[in-house]
Amino acid sequence: MTSYTPSNSLAIEADGLVKVFGEQRAVDGVSLTVPQGAVYGVLGPNGAGKTTTIRMLATLLRPDGGSARIFGRDVVAEPTAVRSLIGVTGQYASVDEKLSATENLIIFSRLLGLSRSASRRKAAELLEEFGLTEAANKALENFSGGMRRRLDLAASLIATPPLLFLDEPTTGLDPRTRAQMWETIRRLVREGATVLLTTQYLDEADQLADRIAVIDRGKVIADGTSDELKASVGLSALQLTVADPSTLEPARALVSEFLSRAAGRLIEATVSPEAGRITVPLDDPSLTADLLIRLRDNDIRIEEINVSKPSLDEVFFSLTGHGAESGDSEGATTDSERSAA
Ligand SMILES: Nc1ncnc2c1ncn2[C@@H]1O[C@H](COP(=O)(O)OP(=O)(O)OP(=O)(O)O)[C@@H](O)[C@H]1O
Ligand SMILES: [Mg+2]
């Protein structure tokens, strides 16, 4: 890691940030508190204001209102100090197309003050880490989109700054490269870096981010750990698979009745006959034991039981009233069958 030791305990403190484009308040009072040494996820649908927020935090865009500090340094008053503390993916987009990946990385390393031999070493290291060793001597003009993204992230890691802004770093990557990228992000954080990550993949935020802010229409509408966000919408579900398909309907009726009585309102269980499975929303997981006893007393044998939290996708939907993306929701949910039920 860098030799700089930030004294301020917060990596980012944003207070009511505003950015107006024409009539539109693209960012409308965003406040964020990001502790050091963590991955902070920013989730939001297209046009929510994520990139605009990052650009203000990274001193690339002047806020129209509010303020922000990076390790205690004000983004408007001390942009040079702030820039020395951050890395932003996307800022190396203007690399030389005729030069090879190695040459490009060496040039950036030299620009950042590394010696010739250190630059060479760093370039080789980063190319290896991002699976680009074989393409090291290819001219950039022959790179695919995914390779460019990887090179872009590699370039942003030359100086390993204490705070990294990663704006959708894995969009469009194949699953293997994506997993590799996650590993790199985890390693950086283990080594002390702080990462602010925007993503359109809810499972990515779920797996990587210690805390998540959900942004919609320029405002933070929820924040917390993934578990806190899930708990806040109270969508846990109990799934039971019966051993004997003929007991499915009596089991459904019993589950529904039992949980409705406990909750004091109607709780409907749904069945999936092909799977022999009953799914029911569950406010209080501690009821599960009594429910199982009741089923056994009624000679209903249960083959499999599973209490699941909602997917972040469902949380997102419940918070914003719409999905994370307007179109497809690739990689977004693992519990689609449940939400469909
Ligand atoms: N330079 C600009 N001039 C005018 N409008 C802009 C500009 N940059 C962004 N906007 C608008 O501000 C809003 C927020 O855009 P932003 O890029 O911050 O969203 P985002 O959350 O990053 O979206 P995405 O998920 O698509 O990347 C959008 O409506 C966008 O069209
Ligand atoms: Mg964006």
mmCIF file of C-alpha atoms and ligand atoms in Angstrom:
data_model
loop_
_atom_site.group_PDB
_atom_site.id
_atom_site.type_symbol
_atom_site.label_atom_id
_atom_site.label_comp_id
_atom_site.label_asym_id
_atom_site.label_seq_id
_atom_site.Cartn_x
_atom_site.Cartn_y
_atom_site.Cartn_z
ATOM 1 C CA MET A 1 0.000 0.000 0.000
ATOM 2 C CA THR A 2 0.917 3.613 -0.205
ATOM 3 C CA SER A 3 3.071 5.115 2.515
ATOM 4 C CA TYR A 4 0.431 7.734 3.153
ATOM 5 C CA THR A 5 -1.425 7.006 6.369
ATOM 6 C CA PRO A 6 -4.692 8.847 6.440
ATOM 7 C CA SER A 7 -5.365 10.220 9.883
ATOM 8 C CA ASN A 8 -9.047 10.837 9.404
ATOM 9 C CA SER A 9 -11.055 7.736 10.173
ATOM 10 C CA LEU A 10 -13.586 8.321 7.411
ATOM 11 C CA ALA A 11 -12.609 7.729 3.808
ATOM 12 C CA ILE A 12 -15.587 9.678 2.476
ATOM 13 C CA GLU A 13 -17.894 12.156 4.138
ATOM 14 C CA ALA A 14 -20.387 13.625 1.716
ATOM 15 C CA ASP A 15 -22.951 16.046 3.008
ATOM 16 C CA GLY A 16 -25.928 16.996 0.889
ATOM 17 C CA LEU A 17 -24.166 16.907 -2.469
ATOM 18 C CA VAL A 18 -26.133 18.475 -5.306
ATOM 19 C CA LYS A 19 -25.509 18.554 -9.043
ATOM 20 C CA VAL A 20 -27.913 20.228 -11.415
ATOM 21 C CA PHE A 21 -27.839 19.718 -15.182
ATOM 22 C CA GLY A 22 -30.189 22.250 -16.761
ATOM 23 C CA GLU A 23 -33.534 21.638 -15.120
ATOM 24 C CA GLN A 24 -32.551 18.291 -13.695
ATOM 25 C CA ARG A 25 -31.240 17.704 -10.196
ATOM 26 C CA ALA A 26 -29.127 14.698 -11.185
ATOM 27 C CA VAL A 27 -27.786 14.490 -7.626
ATOM 28 C CA ASP A 28 -30.210 15.899 -5.120
ATOM 29 C CA GLY A 29 -28.687 16.041 -1.646
ATOM 30 C CA VAL A 30 -26.595 12.896 -1.374
ATOM 31 C CA SER A 31 -24.931 12.255 1.971
ATOM 32 C CA LEU A 32 -22.579 9.316 2.427
ATOM 33 C CA THR A 33 -20.376 8.190 5.287
ATOM 34 C CA VAL A 34 -17.812 5.669 4.192
ATOM 35 C CA PRO A 35 -15.452 4.222 6.806
ATOM 36 C CA GLN A 36 -11.921 3.247 5.878
ATOM 37 C CA GLY A 37 -10.939 -0.244 4.880
ATOM 38 C CA ALA A 38 -14.236 -1.408 3.493
ATOM 39 C CA VAL A 39 -16.099 -1.897 0.254
ATOM 40 C CA TYR A 40 -18.973 0.529 0.023
ATOM 41 C CA GLY A 41 -21.528 -0.308 -2.633
ATOM 42 C CA VAL A 42 -23.659 2.245 -4.432
ATOM 43 C CA LEU A 43 -26.678 0.736 -6.112
ATOM 44 C CA GLY A 44 -29.208 2.444 -8.244
ATOM 45 C CA PRO A 45 -31.050 2.224 -11.538
ATOM 46 C CA ASN A 46 -29.753 3.854 -14.719
ATOM 47 C CA GLY A 47 -29.611 7.609 -14.388
ATOM 48 C CA ALA A 48 -29.900 7.551 -10.579
ATOM 49 C CA GLY A 49 -26.866 9.822 -10.194
ATOM 50 C CA LYS A 50 -24.161 7.315 -9.219
ATOM 51 C CA THR A 51 -21.532 8.370 -11.723
ATOM 52 C CA THR A 52 -22.249 12.048 -11.148
ATOM 53 C CA THR A 53 -21.784 11.535 -7.401
ATOM 54 C CA ILE A 54 -18.476 9.755 -7.970
ATOM 55 C CA ARG A 55 -17.273 12.482 -10.317
ATOM 56 C CA MET A 56 -17.921 15.107 -7.646
ATOM 57 C CA LEU A 57 -16.163 13.044 -4.974
ATOM 58 C CA ALA A 58 -13.221 12.532 -7.327
ATOM 59 C CA THR A 59 -12.897 16.291 -8.012
ATOM 60 C CA LEU A 60 -13.828 15.807 -11.675
ATOM 61 C CA LEU A 61 -17.054 17.784 -11.340
ATOM 62 C CA ARG A 62 -17.800 20.749 -9.116
ATOM 63 C CA PRO A 63 -20.805 20.301 -6.804
ATOM 64 C CA ASP A 64 -23.616 22.849 -7.037
ATOM 65 C CA GLY A 65 -24.407 22.320 -3.388
ATOM 66 C CA GLY A 66 -23.293 20.444 -0.305
ATOM 67 C CA SER A 67 -19.751 19.420 0.519
ATOM 68 C CA ALA A 68 -17.526 16.378 0.609
ATOM 69 C CA ARG A 69 -14.286 15.374 2.266
ATOM 70 C CA ILE A 70 -11.939 12.547 1.333
ATOM 71 C CA PHE A 71 -9.879 11.483 4.356
ATOM 72 C CA GLY A 72 -10.757 14.888 5.774
ATOM 73 C CA ARG A 73 -9.705 16.849 2.663
ATOM 74 C CA ASP A 74 -12.322 19.033 1.033
ATOM 75 C CA VAL A 75 -12.956 18.120 -2.616
ATOM 76 C CA VAL A 76 -13.480 21.730 -3.681
ATOM 77 C CA ALA A 77 -10.898 23.505 -1.517
ATOM 78 C CA GLU A 78 -8.126 20.872 -1.709
ATOM 79 C CA PRO A 79 -8.516 19.041 -5.026
ATOM 80 C CA THR A 80 -4.814 18.293 -5.396
ATOM 81 C CA ALA A 81 -4.609 16.650 -1.992
ATOM 82 C CA VAL A 82 -7.760 14.684 -2.744
ATOM 83 C CA ARG A 83 -6.432 13.488 -6.100
ATOM 84 C CA SER A 84 -3.307 12.128 -4.464
ATOM 85 C CA LEU A 85 -5.522 9.910 -2.299
ATOM 86 C CA ILE A 86 -7.773 8.418 -4.925
ATOM 87 C CA GLY A 87 -7.849 6.268 -8.019
ATOM 88 C CA VAL A 88 -10.702 6.295 -10.483
ATOM 89 C CA THR A 89 -11.355 3.742 -13.170
ATOM 90 C CA GLY A 90 -12.219 5.274 -16.486
ATOM 91 C CA GLN A 91 -9.719 8.081 -16.210
ATOM 92 C CA TYR A 92 -7.149 6.160 -18.262
ATOM 93 C CA ALA A 93 -9.457 5.849 -21.233
ATOM 94 C CA SER A 94 -7.143 7.905 -23.425
ATOM 95 C CA VAL A 95 -4.397 5.322 -23.650
ATOM 96 C CA ASP A 96 -2.404 4.980 -26.854
ATOM 97 C CA GLU A 97 -4.095 2.511 -29.198
ATOM 98 C CA LYS A 98 -0.917 1.723 -31.119
ATOM 99 C CA LEU A 99 1.069 0.796 -28.028
ATOM 100 C CA SER A 100 0.921 -2.561 -26.302
ATOM 101 C CA ALA A 101 -0.688 -3.187 -22.921
ATOM 102 C CA THR A 102 2.747 -3.404 -21.321
ATOM 103 C CA GLU A 103 3.900 -0.167 -22.891
ATOM 104 C CA ASN A 104 0.772 1.659 -21.798
ATOM 105 C CA LEU A 105 1.134 0.496 -18.203
ATOM 106 C CA ILE A 106 4.822 1.390 -18.161
ATOM 107 C CA ILE A 107 4.033 4.883 -19.399
ATOM 108 C CA PHE A 108 1.451 5.397 -16.651
ATOM 109 C CA SER A 109 3.849 4.037 -14.046
ATOM 110 C CA ARG A 110 6.576 6.390 -15.221
ATOM 111 C CA LEU A 111 4.100 9.295 -15.144
ATOM 112 C CA LEU A 112 3.322 8.404 -11.554
ATOM 113 C CA GLY A 113 6.993 8.593 -10.671
ATOM 114 C CA LEU A 114 8.048 4.939 -10.616
ATOM 115 C CA SER A 115 11.559 4.107 -11.826
ATOM 116 C CA ARG A 116 12.083 2.328 -15.152
ATOM 117 C CA SER A 117 12.659 -1.075 -13.563
ATOM 118 C CA ALA A 118 9.863 -0.639 -11.016
ATOM 119 C CA SER A 119 7.523 0.338 -13.871
ATOM 120 C CA ARG A 120 8.448 -2.771 -15.823
ATOM 121 C CA ARG A 121 7.885 -4.960 -12.749
ATOM 122 C CA LYS A 122 4.596 -3.283 -11.911
ATOM 123 C CA ALA A 123 3.309 -3.655 -15.476
ATOM 124 C CA ALA A 124 4.151 -7.370 -15.545
ATOM 125 C CA GLU A 125 2.575 -7.899 -12.116
ATOM 126 C CA LEU A 126 -0.662 -6.163 -13.039
ATOM 127 C CA LEU A 127 -0.949 -7.889 -16.410
ATOM 128 C CA GLU A 128 -0.562 -11.213 -14.654
ATOM 129 C CA GLU A 129 -3.118 -10.312 -12.013
ATOM 130 C CA PHE A 130 -5.701 -9.374 -14.635
ATOM 131 C CA GLY A 131 -5.065 -12.345 -16.871
ATOM 132 C CA LEU A 132 -3.559 -10.208 -19.609
ATOM 133 C CA THR A 133 -0.084 -11.735 -19.716
ATOM 134 C CA GLU A 134 -0.705 -13.383 -23.060
ATOM 135 C CA ALA A 135 -1.933 -10.135 -24.536
ATOM 136 C CA ALA A 136 0.874 -8.100 -22.978
ATOM 137 C CA ASN A 137 2.546 -7.297 -26.273
ATOM 138 C CA LYS A 138 -0.586 -6.817 -28.337
ATOM 139 C CA ALA A 139 -1.451 -3.319 -29.458
ATOM 140 C CA LEU A 140 -4.467 -1.964 -27.638
ATOM 141 C CA GLU A 141 -6.408 -1.497 -30.852
ATOM 142 C CA ASN A 142 -6.737 -5.282 -30.944
ATOM 143 C CA PHE A 143 -8.182 -5.531 -27.446
ATOM 144 C CA SER A 144 -11.773 -6.598 -26.778
ATOM 145 C CA GLY A 145 -14.030 -4.501 -24.569
ATOM 146 C CA GLY A 146 -13.494 -6.801 -21.601
ATOM 147 C CA MET A 147 -9.720 -6.677 -22.000
ATOM 148 C CA ARG A 148 -9.836 -2.890 -22.091
ATOM 149 C CA ARG A 149 -11.807 -2.781 -18.849
ATOM 150 C CA ARG A 150 -9.268 -5.015 -17.199
ATOM 151 C CA LEU A 151 -6.401 -2.899 -18.439
ATOM 152 C CA ASP A 152 -8.227 0.175 -17.226
ATOM 153 C CA LEU A 153 -8.526 -1.257 -13.731
ATOM 154 C CA ALA A 154 -4.911 -2.424 -13.846
ATOM 155 C CA ALA A 155 -3.834 1.127 -14.709
ATOM 156 C CA SER A 156 -5.850 2.553 -11.827
ATOM 157 C CA LEU A 157 -3.984 0.212 -9.453
ATOM 158 C CA ILE A 158 -0.448 1.259 -10.362
ATOM 159 C CA ALA A 159 -0.252 3.679 -7.488
ATOM 160 C CA THR A 160 -2.544 1.706 -5.131
ATOM 161 C CA PRO A 161 -4.186 4.784 -3.649
ATOM 162 C CA PRO A 162 -5.961 4.507 -0.282
ATOM 163 C CA LEU A 163 -9.356 5.130 -1.886
ATOM 164 C CA LEU A 164 -10.566 3.668 -5.165
ATOM 165 C CA PHE A 165 -13.678 4.646 -7.054
ATOM 166 C CA LEU A 166 -14.789 1.753 -9.208
ATOM 167 C CA ASP A 167 -17.703 2.701 -11.407
ATOM 168 C CA GLU A 168 -19.289 -0.534 -12.633
ATOM 169 C CA PRO A 169 -15.932 -2.314 -12.847
ATOM 170 C CA THR A 170 -17.372 -5.646 -13.900
ATOM 171 C CA THR A 171 -20.103 -4.634 -16.321
ATOM 172 C CA GLY A 172 -19.750 -6.661 -19.476
ATOM 173 C CA LEU A 173 -17.076 -8.995 -18.135
ATOM 174 C CA ASP A 174 -17.362 -12.736 -18.482
ATOM 175 C CA PRO A 175 -18.064 -14.598 -15.196
ATOM 176 C CA ARG A 176 -14.491 -15.828 -14.775
ATOM 177 C CA THR A 177 -12.983 -12.376 -15.187
ATOM 178 C CA ARG A 178 -15.636 -10.983 -12.916
ATOM 179 C CA ALA A 179 -14.684 -13.446 -10.181
ATOM 180 C CA GLN A 180 -11.052 -12.484 -10.667
ATOM 181 C CA MET A 181 -11.941 -8.822 -10.325
ATOM 182 C CA TRP A 182 -13.794 -9.533 -7.066
ATOM 183 C CA GLU A 183 -10.713 -11.314 -5.759
ATOM 184 C CA THR A 184 -8.561 -8.306 -6.595
ATOM 185 C CA ILE A 185 -10.990 -5.941 -4.899
ATOM 186 C CA ARG A 186 -11.021 -8.136 -1.776
ATOM 187 C CA ARG A 187 -7.222 -8.239 -1.738
ATOM 188 C CA LEU A 188 -6.967 -4.463 -2.015
ATOM 189 C CA VAL A 189 -9.294 -4.061 0.933
ATOM 190 C CA ARG A 190 -7.365 -6.644 2.968
ATOM 191 C CA GLU A 191 -4.284 -4.548 2.322
ATOM 192 C CA GLY A 192 -6.028 -1.498 3.719
ATOM 193 C CA ALA A 193 -7.674 0.209 0.759
ATOM 194 C CA THR A 194 -11.196 1.572 0.748
ATOM 195 C CA VAL A 195 -13.323 0.925 -2.315
ATOM 196 C CA LEU A 196 -16.438 2.731 -3.427
ATOM 197 C CA LEU A 197 -18.106 0.548 -5.987
ATOM 198 C CA THR A 198 -21.107 1.162 -8.160
ATOM 199 C CA THR A 199 -22.679 -1.820 -9.747
ATOM 200 C CA GLN A 200 -25.763 -2.837 -11.611
ATOM 201 C CA TYR A 201 -25.348 -6.394 -10.355
ATOM 202 C CA LEU A 202 -27.125 -6.789 -7.069
ATOM 203 C CA ASP A 203 -25.368 -10.046 -6.271
ATOM 204 C CA GLU A 204 -22.075 -8.232 -6.678
ATOM 205 C CA ALA A 205 -23.043 -5.667 -4.053
ATOM 206 C CA ASP A 206 -24.322 -8.488 -1.880
ATOM 207 C CA GLN A 207 -21.066 -10.447 -2.069
ATOM 208 C CA LEU A 208 -18.545 -7.633 -2.005
ATOM 209 C CA ALA A 209 -19.926 -4.636 -0.205
ATOM 210 C CA ASP A 210 -19.745 -4.216 3.567
ATOM 211 C CA ARG A 211 -22.297 -1.461 3.328
ATOM 212 C CA ILE A 212 -24.618 -0.396 0.559
ATOM 213 C CA ALA A 213 -26.351 2.854 -0.299
ATOM 214 C CA VAL A 214 -29.322 2.660 -2.620
ATOM 215 C CA ILE A 215 -29.666 5.757 -4.789
ATOM 216 C CA ASP A 216 -32.740 6.615 -6.800
ATOM 217 C CA ARG A 217 -33.465 9.859 -8.654
ATOM 218 C CA GLY A 218 -30.505 11.641 -7.099
ATOM 219 C CA LYS A 219 -31.328 10.721 -3.509
ATOM 220 C CA VAL A 220 -30.119 8.073 -1.070
ATOM 221 C CA ILE A 221 -33.257 6.131 -0.258
ATOM 222 C CA ALA A 222 -31.713 3.467 1.996
ATOM 223 C CA ASP A 223 -28.382 2.424 3.356
ATOM 224 C CA GLY A 224 -26.928 -0.251 5.586
ATOM 225 C CA THR A 225 -25.388 -3.678 5.372
ATOM 226 C CA SER A 226 -26.904 -6.100 2.932
ATOM 227 C CA ASP A 227 -28.511 -7.953 5.846
ATOM 228 C CA GLU A 228 -29.922 -4.746 7.295
ATOM 229 C CA LEU A 229 -31.450 -3.819 3.972
ATOM 230 C CA LYS A 230 -32.958 -7.264 3.671
ATOM 231 C CA ALA A 231 -34.295 -7.175 7.219
ATOM 232 C CA SER A 232 -35.770 -3.725 6.635
ATOM 233 C CA VAL A 233 -38.107 -5.076 3.988
ATOM 234 C CA GLY A 234 -38.918 -8.175 6.070
ATOM 235 C CA LEU A 235 -39.171 -10.649 3.257
ATOM 236 C CA SER A 236 -37.712 -13.854 4.667
ATOM 237 C CA ALA A 237 -39.313 -16.966 3.357
ATOM 238 C CA LEU A 238 -39.717 -20.510 4.568
ATOM 239 C CA GLN A 239 -39.626 -23.338 2.073
ATOM 240 C CA LEU A 240 -40.734 -26.838 2.915
ATOM 241 C CA THR A 241 -40.541 -29.866 0.685
ATOM 242 C CA VAL A 242 -42.894 -32.688 1.594
ATOM 243 C CA ALA A 243 -41.792 -36.304 1.314
ATOM 244 C CA ASP A 244 -45.171 -37.495 0.031
ATOM 245 C CA PRO A 245 -46.822 -35.373 -2.714
ATOM 246 C CA SER A 246 -50.300 -36.324 -1.513
ATOM 247 C CA THR A 247 -49.635 -34.414 1.716
ATOM 248 C CA LEU A 248 -48.823 -31.177 -0.125
ATOM 249 C CA GLU A 249 -52.278 -29.617 0.091
ATOM 250 C CA PRO A 250 -52.953 -30.499 3.756
ATOM 251 C CA ALA A 251 -49.460 -29.269 4.575
ATOM 252 C CA ARG A 252 -50.087 -25.965 2.809
ATOM 253 C CA ALA A 253 -53.359 -25.471 4.692
ATOM 254 C CA LEU A 254 -51.725 -26.280 8.012
ATOM 255 C CA VAL A 255 -48.735 -23.972 7.432
ATOM 256 C CA SER A 256 -50.988 -21.146 6.355
ATOM 257 C CA GLU A 257 -53.283 -21.537 9.318
ATOM 258 C CA PHE A 258 -50.466 -21.884 11.841
ATOM 259 C CA LEU A 259 -48.527 -18.814 10.682
ATOM 260 C CA SER A 260 -51.669 -16.717 10.208
ATOM 261 C CA ARG A 261 -52.702 -17.411 13.782
ATOM 262 C CA ALA A 262 -49.216 -16.522 15.050
ATOM 263 C CA ALA A 263 -49.090 -13.306 13.050
ATOM 264 C CA GLY A 264 -52.691 -12.274 13.693
ATOM 265 C CA ARG A 265 -53.269 -11.746 9.968
ATOM 266 C CA LEU A 266 -53.706 -13.886 6.910
ATOM 267 C CA ILE A 267 -50.446 -15.429 5.721
ATOM 268 C CA GLU A 268 -50.783 -17.342 2.509
ATOM 269 C CA ALA A 269 -48.562 -20.239 1.607
ATOM 270 C CA THR A 270 -48.073 -21.057 -2.029
ATOM 271 C CA VAL A 271 -47.291 -24.457 -3.499
ATOM 272 C CA SER A 272 -45.149 -25.609 -6.334
ATOM 273 C CA PRO A 273 -46.628 -29.068 -7.104
ATOM 274 C CA GLU A 274 -43.800 -30.252 -9.375
ATOM 275 C CA ALA A 275 -41.257 -29.613 -6.654
ATOM 276 C CA GLY A 276 -43.558 -30.764 -3.853
ATOM 277 C CA ARG A 277 -42.703 -27.496 -2.174
ATOM 278 C CA ILE A 278 -44.502 -24.960 -0.043
ATOM 279 C CA THR A 279 -43.276 -21.391 0.198
ATOM 280 C CA VAL A 280 -44.493 -18.927 2.779
ATOM 281 C CA PRO A 281 -43.320 -15.505 4.008
ATOM 282 C CA LEU A 282 -41.844 -15.684 7.474
ATOM 283 C CA ASP A 283 -41.661 -12.761 9.894
ATOM 284 C CA ASP A 284 -40.373 -14.751 12.824
ATOM 285 C CA PRO A 285 -37.983 -17.634 12.058
ATOM 286 C CA SER A 286 -38.311 -18.924 15.630
ATOM 287 C CA LEU A 287 -41.777 -20.193 14.743
ATOM 288 C CA THR A 288 -40.235 -22.800 12.482
ATOM 289 C CA ALA A 289 -39.636 -25.380 15.227
ATOM 290 C CA ASP A 290 -43.238 -25.343 16.475
ATOM 291 C CA LEU A 291 -44.491 -25.510 12.938
ATOM 292 C CA LEU A 292 -42.407 -28.602 12.223
ATOM 293 C CA ILE A 293 -43.736 -30.307 15.339
ATOM 294 C CA ARG A 294 -47.279 -29.518 14.273
ATOM 295 C CA LEU A 295 -46.634 -31.018 10.828
ATOM 296 C CA ARG A 296 -45.182 -34.160 12.358
ATOM 297 C CA ASP A 297 -48.166 -34.494 14.683
ATOM 298 C CA ASN A 298 -50.302 -34.465 11.551
ATOM 299 C CA ASP A 299 -48.236 -37.200 9.917
ATOM 300 C CA ILE A 300 -46.769 -34.901 7.313
ATOM 301 C CA ARG A 301 -43.163 -35.774 6.663
ATOM 302 C CA ILE A 302 -40.851 -32.986 5.549
ATOM 303 C CA GLU A 303 -37.925 -33.860 3.355
ATOM 304 C CA GLU A 304 -36.243 -30.503 3.131
ATOM 305 C CA ILE A 305 -36.523 -27.196 4.919
ATOM 306 C CA ASN A 306 -34.976 -23.894 4.075
ATOM 307 C CA VAL A 307 -35.309 -20.405 5.532
ATOM 308 C CA SER A 308 -34.056 -17.834 3.081
ATOM 309 C CA LYS A 309 -33.537 -14.115 3.190
ATOM 310 C CA PRO A 310 -34.846 -12.118 0.289
ATOM 311 C CA SER A 311 -32.444 -11.453 -2.538
ATOM 312 C CA LEU A 312 -31.087 -7.931 -2.742
ATOM 313 C CA ASP A 313 -33.021 -7.725 -5.977
ATOM 314 C CA GLU A 314 -36.296 -8.053 -4.116
ATOM 315 C CA VAL A 315 -35.115 -5.488 -1.583
ATOM 316 C CA PHE A 316 -34.290 -3.123 -4.388
ATOM 317 C CA PHE A 317 -37.642 -3.633 -5.992
ATOM 318 C CA SER A 318 -39.436 -3.114 -2.749
ATOM 319 C CA LEU A 319 -37.516 0.129 -2.082
ATOM 320 C CA THR A 320 -37.685 1.712 -5.496
ATOM 321 C CA GLY A 321 -40.801 0.160 -6.941
ATOM 322 C CA HIS A 322 -38.823 -0.862 -9.988
ATOM 323 C CA GLY A 323 -35.948 -3.186 -10.873
ATOM 324 C CA ALA A 324 -32.250 -2.340 -10.809
ATOM 325 C CA GLU A 325 -32.201 -2.160 -14.560
ATOM 326 C CA SER A 326 -34.889 -1.337 -16.973
ATOM 327 C CA GLY A 327 -34.084 -4.292 -19.206
ATOM 328 C CA ASP A 328 -32.644 -7.664 -18.312
ATOM 329 C CA SER A 329 -31.598 -8.506 -14.787
ATOM 330 C CA GLU A 330 -28.601 -10.703 -15.446
ATOM 331 C CA GLY A 331 -27.039 -12.101 -12.328
ATOM 332 C CA ALA A 332 -29.500 -10.267 -10.178
ATOM 333 C CA THR A 333 -31.390 -12.898 -8.330
ATOM 334 C CA THR A 334 -30.915 -16.373 -7.039
ATOM 335 C CA ASP A 335 -34.405 -16.621 -5.668
ATOM 336 C CA SER A 336 -36.365 -15.900 -8.797
ATOM 337 C CA GLU A 337 -38.547 -18.953 -8.399
ATOM 338 C CA ARG A 338 -39.571 -17.743 -4.999
ATOM 339 C CA SER A 339 -40.431 -14.232 -6.133
ATOM 340 C CA ALA A 340 -42.374 -15.721 -8.980
ATOM 341 C CA ALA A 341 -44.404 -17.837 -6.562
HETATM 342 N N1 LIG B 1 -22.841 16.066 -18.289
HETATM 343 C C1 LIG B 1 -24.146 15.919 -18.194
HETATM 344 N N2 LIG B 1 -24.998 16.817 -18.756
HETATM 345 C C2 LIG B 1 -26.337 16.664 -18.651
HETATM 346 N N3 LIG B 1 -26.944 15.681 -17.981
HETATM 347 C C3 LIG B 1 -26.151 14.748 -17.398
HETATM 348 C C4 LIG B 1 -24.724 14.832 -17.483
HETATM 349 N N4 LIG B 1 -24.201 13.776 -16.800
HETATM 350 C C5 LIG B 1 -25.255 13.086 -16.337
HETATM 351 N N5 LIG B 1 -26.416 13.663 -16.681
HETATM 352 C C6 LIG B 1 -27.764 13.192 -16.317
HETATM 353 O O1 LIG B 1 -27.805 13.075 -14.915
HETATM 354 C C7 LIG B 1 -28.529 11.919 -14.511
HETATM 355 C C8 LIG B 1 -27.640 11.039 -13.636
HETATM 356 O O2 LIG B 1 -26.639 10.467 -14.469
HETATM 357 P P1 LIG B 1 -25.507 9.490 -13.907
HETATM 358 O O3 LIG B 1 -24.598 9.209 -15.035
HETATM 359 O O4 LIG B 1 -24.925 10.070 -12.676
HETATM 360 O O5 LIG B 1 -26.374 8.217 -13.536
HETATM 361 P P2 LIG B 1 -25.881 6.768 -13.105
HETATM 362 O O6 LIG B 1 -26.571 6.464 -11.827
HETATM 363 O O7 LIG B 1 -24.404 6.691 -13.129
HETATM 364 O O8 LIG B 1 -26.517 5.876 -14.258
HETATM 365 P P3 LIG B 1 -25.936 4.532 -14.987
HETATM 366 O O9 LIG B 1 -26.381 3.392 -14.137
HETATM 367 O O10 LIG B 1 -26.683 4.537 -16.291
HETATM 368 O O11 LIG B 1 -24.469 4.677 -15.145
HETATM 369 C C9 LIG B 1 -28.981 11.260 -15.790
HETATM 370 O O12 LIG B 1 -30.307 11.633 -16.045
HETATM 371 C C10 LIG B 1 -28.065 11.814 -16.842
HETATM 372 O O13 LIG B 1 -28.698 11.855 -18.085
HETATM 373 MG MG MG B 2 -23.029 5.564 -14.233
#
